[in-house]
Structure formats: C-alpha cells, structure tokens
Amino acid sequence: MAEASPKKIPGCLAVILTSRREIILQLRDEKPGIGWPGYWSLPGGGQEPGEAPIDTILREIKEETGIVPDAIEEAVVTPYDPLKTPPHVFLGTWDGEESELVLGEGQALRLVPLAQLPEKMPPHVRHYILQLTSDGS
C-alpha cells in the first residue's frame, strides 16, 4: 500500500522595498527541474522542519541577497489561485544600495523601480507584488 504524500508546506516570499519605491528582484537560475527558470522573482524559499515562516524568510533573504531587512512582517494576501494555499508573503523595507546586495542564489539581483517590473516574471509573483504595493496611483 502506497503512503499518502506529505502535505506540501507553503513557501515564503519577500517583497522588500526601498524608500525610493524600488523592489529587490532575483533572476532565477536556468537549471532544469526548478520552477520558473530564467524568470525574475522574489527572494524566498521553503521552510525547513520546525522552522517558523518568519525564520524561513529571514534565512532565505540572508542566503540569497546577503542583507537583513530593516523591517519585515507577514502580509495578508489574496491567493493568486483560490484553489491553492498561498505562500507566506512578507512585506519588508531596506534602504541600502544595489551594490550592497550579495548574490547567493540565481543569476542576478537587482533593485528595480516598481513602475518598471520586468515582463518575464511568474504571474503569481507579479500578483503579490502589485497587491502589496498598490497605492491607487
């Protein structure tokens, strides 16, 4: 008899903004087997056993960008796909410069103006960014 597959734990994503209305984006690797290879995305990843979502996102941000946000908290989001559990999405601030980012994973890290989000971005990532940064303008 086959065992039931374990319930998938939602991942964590970080929307980190500067006071200049820039967001930290990561260009994902082109490796086979990863989700959205070669697309711009947010820092983040999966929880390790026993790890709280806030600890996951702080670890992932440090591993992938080399920074510690000035402030960060989990945001309430509307799921991109109402049939799936959304990731834990965090909204944070950091007022450093692009030269301070340390690429720990992926092909590139950039501070991108919110008004100039790249086209090549997973739709769910764009959904969460726009949801958390919309100011009605």
Short mmCIF file of C-alpha atoms in Angstrom, two decimals:
data_model
loop_
_atom_site.label_atom_id
_atom_site.label_comp_id
_atom_site.label_asym_id
_atom_site.label_seq_id
_atom_site.Cartn_x
_atom_site.Cartn_y
_atom_site.Cartn_z
CA MET A 1 0.00 0.00 0.00
CA ALA A 2 1.39 3.39 -1.03
CA GLU A 3 1.85 6.02 1.63
CA ALA A 4 -0.02 9.28 1.28
CA SER A 5 2.25 12.04 0.12
CA PRO A 6 3.02 14.59 2.83
CA LYS A 7 1.05 17.84 2.74
CA LYS A 8 3.04 20.49 0.92
CA ILE A 9 4.11 23.31 3.22
CA PRO A 10 3.60 26.71 1.58
CA GLY A 11 6.80 28.54 0.71
CA CYS A 12 7.73 32.06 1.74
CA LEU A 13 8.25 35.13 -0.47
CA ALA A 14 9.61 38.58 0.44
CA VAL A 15 8.50 41.86 -1.10
CA ILE A 16 11.32 44.16 0.06
CA LEU A 17 11.03 47.82 -0.83
CA THR A 18 13.32 50.80 -0.55
CA SER A 19 12.11 54.31 0.28
CA ARG A 20 12.83 55.07 -3.41
CA ARG A 21 9.98 52.66 -4.40
CA GLU A 22 12.40 50.00 -5.65
CA ILE A 23 11.98 46.27 -5.07
CA ILE A 24 14.61 43.56 -4.72
CA LEU A 25 14.26 41.04 -7.56
CA GLN A 26 16.26 37.91 -8.25
CA LEU A 27 16.84 36.37 -11.69
CA ARG A 28 16.28 32.65 -11.21
CA ASP A 29 18.79 30.09 -12.46
CA GLU A 30 18.28 28.29 -15.79
CA LYS A 31 18.56 24.85 -14.11
CA PRO A 32 16.28 22.03 -15.24
CA GLY A 33 13.78 20.97 -12.61
CA ILE A 34 13.33 24.34 -10.88
CA GLY A 35 10.18 26.41 -11.11
CA TRP A 36 10.25 29.41 -13.43
CA PRO A 37 13.87 29.13 -14.64
CA GLY A 38 15.22 32.38 -16.09
CA TYR A 39 12.38 34.50 -14.66
CA TRP A 40 12.63 37.46 -12.29
CA SER A 41 11.19 36.61 -8.88
CA LEU A 42 11.29 37.49 -5.20
CA PRO A 43 13.71 36.23 -2.57
CA GLY A 44 12.23 33.31 -0.70
CA GLY A 45 12.02 29.56 -0.39
CA GLY A 46 10.75 26.61 1.57
CA GLN A 47 10.53 26.06 5.29
CA GLU A 48 12.86 23.64 7.00
CA PRO A 49 11.34 21.20 9.52
CA GLY A 50 10.29 23.03 12.69
CA GLU A 51 11.04 26.45 11.23
CA ALA A 52 8.53 29.30 11.61
CA PRO A 53 7.70 31.26 8.44
CA ILE A 54 9.39 34.44 9.75
CA ASP A 55 12.59 32.48 10.42
CA THR A 56 12.38 30.92 6.95
CA ILE A 57 12.09 34.25 5.17
CA LEU A 58 14.86 35.89 7.19
CA ARG A 59 17.17 32.92 6.46
CA GLU A 60 16.29 32.91 2.75
CA ILE A 61 16.76 36.68 2.39
CA LYS A 62 20.19 36.46 4.04
CA GLU A 63 21.23 33.42 1.94
CA GLU A 64 20.01 34.85 -1.37
CA THR A 65 20.78 38.57 -1.02
CA GLY A 66 23.27 38.94 1.84
CA ILE A 67 21.08 41.50 3.61
CA VAL A 68 18.88 41.77 6.67
CA PRO A 69 15.74 43.87 6.08
CA ASP A 70 15.28 47.00 8.19
CA ALA A 71 11.71 45.85 8.96
CA ILE A 72 9.60 42.88 7.84
CA GLU A 73 6.22 41.38 8.68
CA GLU A 74 3.88 38.83 7.19
CA ALA A 75 1.23 40.40 4.96
CA VAL A 76 -2.34 39.29 4.40
CA VAL A 77 -2.74 38.47 0.70
CA THR A 78 -5.49 37.27 -1.59
CA PRO A 79 -4.33 33.99 -3.18
CA TYR A 80 -3.36 34.10 -6.84
CA ASP A 81 -5.05 30.72 -7.30
CA PRO A 82 -8.08 30.43 -4.99
CA LEU A 83 -7.79 26.62 -5.15
CA LYS A 84 -4.27 26.62 -3.70
CA THR A 85 -2.85 27.68 -0.36
CA PRO A 86 -0.90 30.91 -0.96
CA PRO A 87 2.71 31.23 0.13
CA HIS A 88 3.57 33.17 3.24
CA VAL A 89 4.20 36.63 1.76
CA PHE A 90 6.22 39.12 3.75
CA LEU A 91 6.47 42.86 3.22
CA GLY A 92 9.70 44.47 4.28
CA THR A 93 11.83 47.56 3.92
CA TRP A 94 15.53 48.01 3.30
CA ASP A 95 17.25 51.25 2.44
CA GLY A 96 20.54 50.01 1.09
CA GLU A 97 22.03 50.33 -2.38
CA GLU A 98 22.15 47.71 -5.13
CA SER A 99 25.94 47.45 -4.68
CA GLU A 100 25.32 46.07 -1.15
CA LEU A 101 23.34 43.06 -2.43
CA VAL A 102 25.31 39.81 -2.44
CA LEU A 103 24.17 37.22 -4.98
CA GLY A 104 23.80 33.95 -3.10
CA GLU A 105 21.43 32.16 -5.46
CA GLY A 106 20.23 32.73 -9.01
CA GLN A 107 21.85 34.66 -11.85
CA ALA A 108 21.42 38.26 -10.70
CA LEU A 109 19.96 40.57 -8.05
CA ARG A 110 18.58 44.00 -8.84
CA LEU A 111 16.81 46.93 -7.24
CA VAL A 112 14.03 47.56 -9.75
CA PRO A 113 11.68 50.57 -9.72
CA LEU A 114 8.14 49.35 -9.03
CA ALA A 115 6.95 51.16 -12.16
CA GLN A 116 9.38 49.08 -14.28
CA LEU A 117 8.71 45.46 -13.26
CA PRO A 118 10.15 43.07 -15.86
CA GLU A 119 7.80 41.27 -18.24
CA LYS A 120 9.44 37.90 -17.57
CA MET A 121 8.03 37.32 -14.09
CA PRO A 122 5.80 34.49 -12.80
CA PRO A 123 2.18 35.74 -12.75
CA HIS A 124 1.69 34.80 -9.08
CA VAL A 125 4.78 36.82 -8.09
CA ARG A 126 3.53 39.87 -10.01
CA HIS A 127 0.11 39.37 -8.35
CA TYR A 128 1.58 39.56 -4.83
CA ILE A 129 3.87 42.49 -5.66
CA LEU A 130 1.04 44.55 -7.14
CA GLN A 131 -1.31 43.59 -4.32
CA LEU A 132 1.11 44.80 -1.65
CA THR A 133 2.43 47.91 -3.41
CA SER A 134 -0.69 49.35 -4.99
CA ASP A 135 -1.33 52.83 -3.71
CA GLY A 136 -4.13 53.68 -6.11
CA SER A 137 -1.92 55.84 -8.33
#
